[in-house]
Coordinates of C-alpha atoms in Angstrom, one line a residue:
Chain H
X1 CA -99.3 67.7 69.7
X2 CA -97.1 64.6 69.6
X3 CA -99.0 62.2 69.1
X4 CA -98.1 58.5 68.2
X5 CA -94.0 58.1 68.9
X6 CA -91.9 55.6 67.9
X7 CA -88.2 55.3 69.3
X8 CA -85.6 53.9 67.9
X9 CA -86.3 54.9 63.9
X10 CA -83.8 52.7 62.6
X11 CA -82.0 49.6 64.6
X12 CA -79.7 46.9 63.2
X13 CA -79.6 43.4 64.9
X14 CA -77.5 40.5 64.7
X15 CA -79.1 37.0 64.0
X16 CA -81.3 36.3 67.5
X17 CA -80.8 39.4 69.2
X18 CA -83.7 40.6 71.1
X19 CA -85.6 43.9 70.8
X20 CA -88.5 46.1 72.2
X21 CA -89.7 49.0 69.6
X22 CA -91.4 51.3 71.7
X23 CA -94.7 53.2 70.7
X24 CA -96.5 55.7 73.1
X25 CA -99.9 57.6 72.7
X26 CA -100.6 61.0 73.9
X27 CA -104.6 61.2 72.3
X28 CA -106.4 58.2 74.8
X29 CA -107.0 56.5 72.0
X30 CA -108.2 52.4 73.5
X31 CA -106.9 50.9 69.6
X32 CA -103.7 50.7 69.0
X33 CA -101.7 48.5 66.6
X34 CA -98.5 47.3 65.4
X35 CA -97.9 46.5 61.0
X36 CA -95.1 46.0 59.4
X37 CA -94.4 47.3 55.8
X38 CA -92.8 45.3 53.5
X39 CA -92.0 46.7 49.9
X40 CA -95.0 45.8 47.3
X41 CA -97.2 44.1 50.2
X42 CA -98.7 47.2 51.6
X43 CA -99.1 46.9 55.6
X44 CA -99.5 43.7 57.6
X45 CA -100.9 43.6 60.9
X46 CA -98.9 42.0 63.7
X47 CA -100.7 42.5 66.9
X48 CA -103.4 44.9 67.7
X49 CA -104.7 45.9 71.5
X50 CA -108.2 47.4 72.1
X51 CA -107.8 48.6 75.8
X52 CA -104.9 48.5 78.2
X53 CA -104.5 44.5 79.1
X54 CA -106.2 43.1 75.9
X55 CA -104.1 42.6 73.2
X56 CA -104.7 40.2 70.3
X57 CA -102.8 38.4 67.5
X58 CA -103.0 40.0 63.3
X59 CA -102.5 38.5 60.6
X60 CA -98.7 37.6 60.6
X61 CA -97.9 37.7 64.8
X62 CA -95.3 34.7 64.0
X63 CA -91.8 35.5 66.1
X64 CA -93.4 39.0 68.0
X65 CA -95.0 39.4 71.6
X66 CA -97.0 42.6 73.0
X67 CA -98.2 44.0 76.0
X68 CA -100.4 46.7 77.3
X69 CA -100.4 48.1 80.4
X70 CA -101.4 51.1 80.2
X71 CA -103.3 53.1 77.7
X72 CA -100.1 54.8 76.5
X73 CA -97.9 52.2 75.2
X74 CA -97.7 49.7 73.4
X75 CA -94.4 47.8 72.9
X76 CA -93.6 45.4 70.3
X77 CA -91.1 43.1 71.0
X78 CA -88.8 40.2 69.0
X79 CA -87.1 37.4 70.6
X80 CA -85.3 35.9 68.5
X81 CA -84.3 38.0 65.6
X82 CA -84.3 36.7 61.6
X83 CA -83.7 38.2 58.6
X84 CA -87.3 37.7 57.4
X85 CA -88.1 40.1 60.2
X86 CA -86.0 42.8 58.3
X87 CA -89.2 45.4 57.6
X88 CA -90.7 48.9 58.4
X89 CA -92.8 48.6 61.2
X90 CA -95.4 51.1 62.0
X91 CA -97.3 52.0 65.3
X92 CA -100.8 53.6 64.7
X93 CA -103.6 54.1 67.4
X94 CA -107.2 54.7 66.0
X95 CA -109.8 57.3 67.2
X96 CA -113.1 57.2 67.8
X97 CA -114.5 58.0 64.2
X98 CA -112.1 55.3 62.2
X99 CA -109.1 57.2 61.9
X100 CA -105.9 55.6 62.1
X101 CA -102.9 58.1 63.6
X102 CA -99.3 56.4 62.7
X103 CA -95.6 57.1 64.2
X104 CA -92.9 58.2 61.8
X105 CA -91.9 54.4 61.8
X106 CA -89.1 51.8 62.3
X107 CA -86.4 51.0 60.1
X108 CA -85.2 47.7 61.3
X109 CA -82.4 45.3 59.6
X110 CA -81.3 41.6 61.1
X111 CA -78.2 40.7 59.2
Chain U
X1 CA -113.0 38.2 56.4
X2 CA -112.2 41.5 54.3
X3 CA -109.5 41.8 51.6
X4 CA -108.1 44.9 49.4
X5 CA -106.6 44.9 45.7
X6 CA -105.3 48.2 44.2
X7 CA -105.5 47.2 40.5
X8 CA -102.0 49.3 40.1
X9 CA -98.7 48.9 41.5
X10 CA -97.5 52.2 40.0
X11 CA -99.1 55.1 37.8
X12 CA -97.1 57.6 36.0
X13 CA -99.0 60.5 35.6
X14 CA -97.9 64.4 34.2
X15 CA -98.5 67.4 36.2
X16 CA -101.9 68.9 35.9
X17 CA -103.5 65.9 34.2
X18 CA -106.2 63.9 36.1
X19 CA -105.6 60.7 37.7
X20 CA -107.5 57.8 38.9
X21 CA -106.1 55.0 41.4
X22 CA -108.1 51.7 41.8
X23 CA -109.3 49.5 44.6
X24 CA -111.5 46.7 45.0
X25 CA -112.7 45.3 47.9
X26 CA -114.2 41.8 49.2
X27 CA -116.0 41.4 52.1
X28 CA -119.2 39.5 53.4
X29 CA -120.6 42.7 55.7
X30 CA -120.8 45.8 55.5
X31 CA -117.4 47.8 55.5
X32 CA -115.8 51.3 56.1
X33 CA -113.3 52.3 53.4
X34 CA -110.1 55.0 53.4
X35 CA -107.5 55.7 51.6
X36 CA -104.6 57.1 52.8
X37 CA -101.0 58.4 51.6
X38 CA -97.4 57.8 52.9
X39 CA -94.9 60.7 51.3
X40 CA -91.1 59.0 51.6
X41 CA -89.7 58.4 55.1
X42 CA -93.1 59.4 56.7
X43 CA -95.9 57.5 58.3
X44 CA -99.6 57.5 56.4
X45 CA -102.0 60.0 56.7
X46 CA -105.5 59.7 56.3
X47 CA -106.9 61.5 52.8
X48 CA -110.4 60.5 52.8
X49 CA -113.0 58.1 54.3
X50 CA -116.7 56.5 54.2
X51 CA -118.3 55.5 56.4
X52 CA -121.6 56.2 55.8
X53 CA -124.2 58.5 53.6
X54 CA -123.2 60.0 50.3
X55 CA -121.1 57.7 47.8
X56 CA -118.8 61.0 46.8
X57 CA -116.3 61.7 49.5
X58 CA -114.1 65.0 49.6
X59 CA -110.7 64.4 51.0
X60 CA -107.7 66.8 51.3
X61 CA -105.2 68.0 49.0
X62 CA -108.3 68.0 46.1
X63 CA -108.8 64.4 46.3
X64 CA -111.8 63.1 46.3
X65 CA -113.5 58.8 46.2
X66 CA -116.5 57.1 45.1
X67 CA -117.8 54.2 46.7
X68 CA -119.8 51.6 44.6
X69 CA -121.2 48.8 46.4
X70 CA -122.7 46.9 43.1
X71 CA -119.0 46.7 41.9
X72 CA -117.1 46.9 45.5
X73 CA -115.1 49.7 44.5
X74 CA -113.4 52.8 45.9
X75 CA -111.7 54.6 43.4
X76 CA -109.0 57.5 44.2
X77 CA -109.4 60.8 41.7
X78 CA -107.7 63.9 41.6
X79 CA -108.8 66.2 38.1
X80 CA -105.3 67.9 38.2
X81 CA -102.3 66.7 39.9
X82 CA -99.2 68.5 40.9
X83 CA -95.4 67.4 41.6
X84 CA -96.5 67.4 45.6
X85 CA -98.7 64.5 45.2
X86 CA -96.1 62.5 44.4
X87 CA -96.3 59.6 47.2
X88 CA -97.6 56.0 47.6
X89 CA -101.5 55.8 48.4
X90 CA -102.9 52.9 50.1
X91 CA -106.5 51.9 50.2
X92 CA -108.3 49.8 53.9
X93 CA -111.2 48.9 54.8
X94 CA -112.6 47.8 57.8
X95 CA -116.1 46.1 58.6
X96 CA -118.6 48.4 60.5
X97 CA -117.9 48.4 63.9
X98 CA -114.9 46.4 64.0
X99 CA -111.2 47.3 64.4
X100 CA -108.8 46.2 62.5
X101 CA -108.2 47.8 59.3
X102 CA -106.9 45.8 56.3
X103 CA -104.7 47.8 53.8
X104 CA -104.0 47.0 49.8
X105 CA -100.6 46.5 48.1
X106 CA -100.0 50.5 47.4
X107 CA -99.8 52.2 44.4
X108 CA -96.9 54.8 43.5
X109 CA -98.4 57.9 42.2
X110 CA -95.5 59.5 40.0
X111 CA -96.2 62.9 39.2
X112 CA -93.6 64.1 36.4
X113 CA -93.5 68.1 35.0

């Protein structure tokens, strides 16, 4: 039973490196989204896809791009890495009756 | 649009007492509620939710939530904690048939012996 997976779980960049944080799915789940964690601010939602080819912007999308094309994955990717991008981020896909399933997370640092 | 407050940033609570963790919501229609728990270095798992029928719902590990529409609460208790339950606990909510979930700040149960 794997399954939401996140790889890498902890990644340092430089200053406007680029990256893709890689989430698959094993439970054909159509939601899946993409938060980020931030000490004393809970979870934010960055982009959020309800079906392979439809994704759609949450509530702080600024610097981060998605795609889905298939049902399995969902990548996150950042362009142009800052430091205010320095967070936990959390893949989580959501089943039929409301409940969210989450990766283990990643630990990400821009420095 | 929908918006969470947990009322405490951190509780400090000693084993085998009772505990209660707060959340308010705000939201114009009509909304599911969870709460869920992240232990460290883990992802969250879901403890309880409502989505519809009775107010009182049983979660795992002996939790259990109260939803009050009058006062848009959705109140975490537990009658007696133990070290174990030691975690941060985060409340969402969602409006009925929608799909994005909206999460509170988080509040850090500490459960000291």
């Amino acid at each position: 039973n794997a399954g939401v997976t996140q790889t890498p779980k902890f990644r340092i960049l430089k200053i406007g490196q680029s990256m893709t944080l890689q989430c698959t799915q094993d439970m054909n789940h159509n939601y899946m989204y993409w938060y980020r964690q931030d000490p004393g601010m809970g979870l934010k939602l960055i982009y959020y896809s309800v079906g392979a080819g439809i994704t759609d912007k949450g509530e702080v999308p600024n610097g981060y791009n998605v795609s889905r094309s298939t049902t399995e994955d969902f990548p996150l990717r950042l362009e142009l890495a800052a430091p205010s991008q320095t967070s936990v981020y959390f893949c989580a896909s959501m089943s039929e009756n409301e409940k969210l399933f989450f990766g283990s997370g990643t630990q990400l640092s821009v420095l | 649009a929908q918006s969470v407050t947990q009322l405490d940033s951190q509780v400090p609570v000693f084993e085998e007492a009772p505990v209660e963790l707060r959340c308010n919501y705000s939201s114009s229609v009509s909304v599911y509620l969870f709460w869920y728990v992240q232990y460290p270095n883990q992802g969250l798992q879901l403890l309880l939710k409502y989505l519809s029928g009775s107010t009182l719902v049983k979660g795992i590990n002996g939790f259990e939530a109260e939803f009050n529409k009058s006062q848009t609460s959705f109140h975490l208790r537990k009658p007696s904690v133990h070290i174990s339950d030691t975690a941060e606990y985060f409340c969402a909510v969602s409006h009925t048939g929608g799909f994005k979930t909206i999460f509170g700040a988080g509040t850090r149960l500490f459960v000291k012996a």
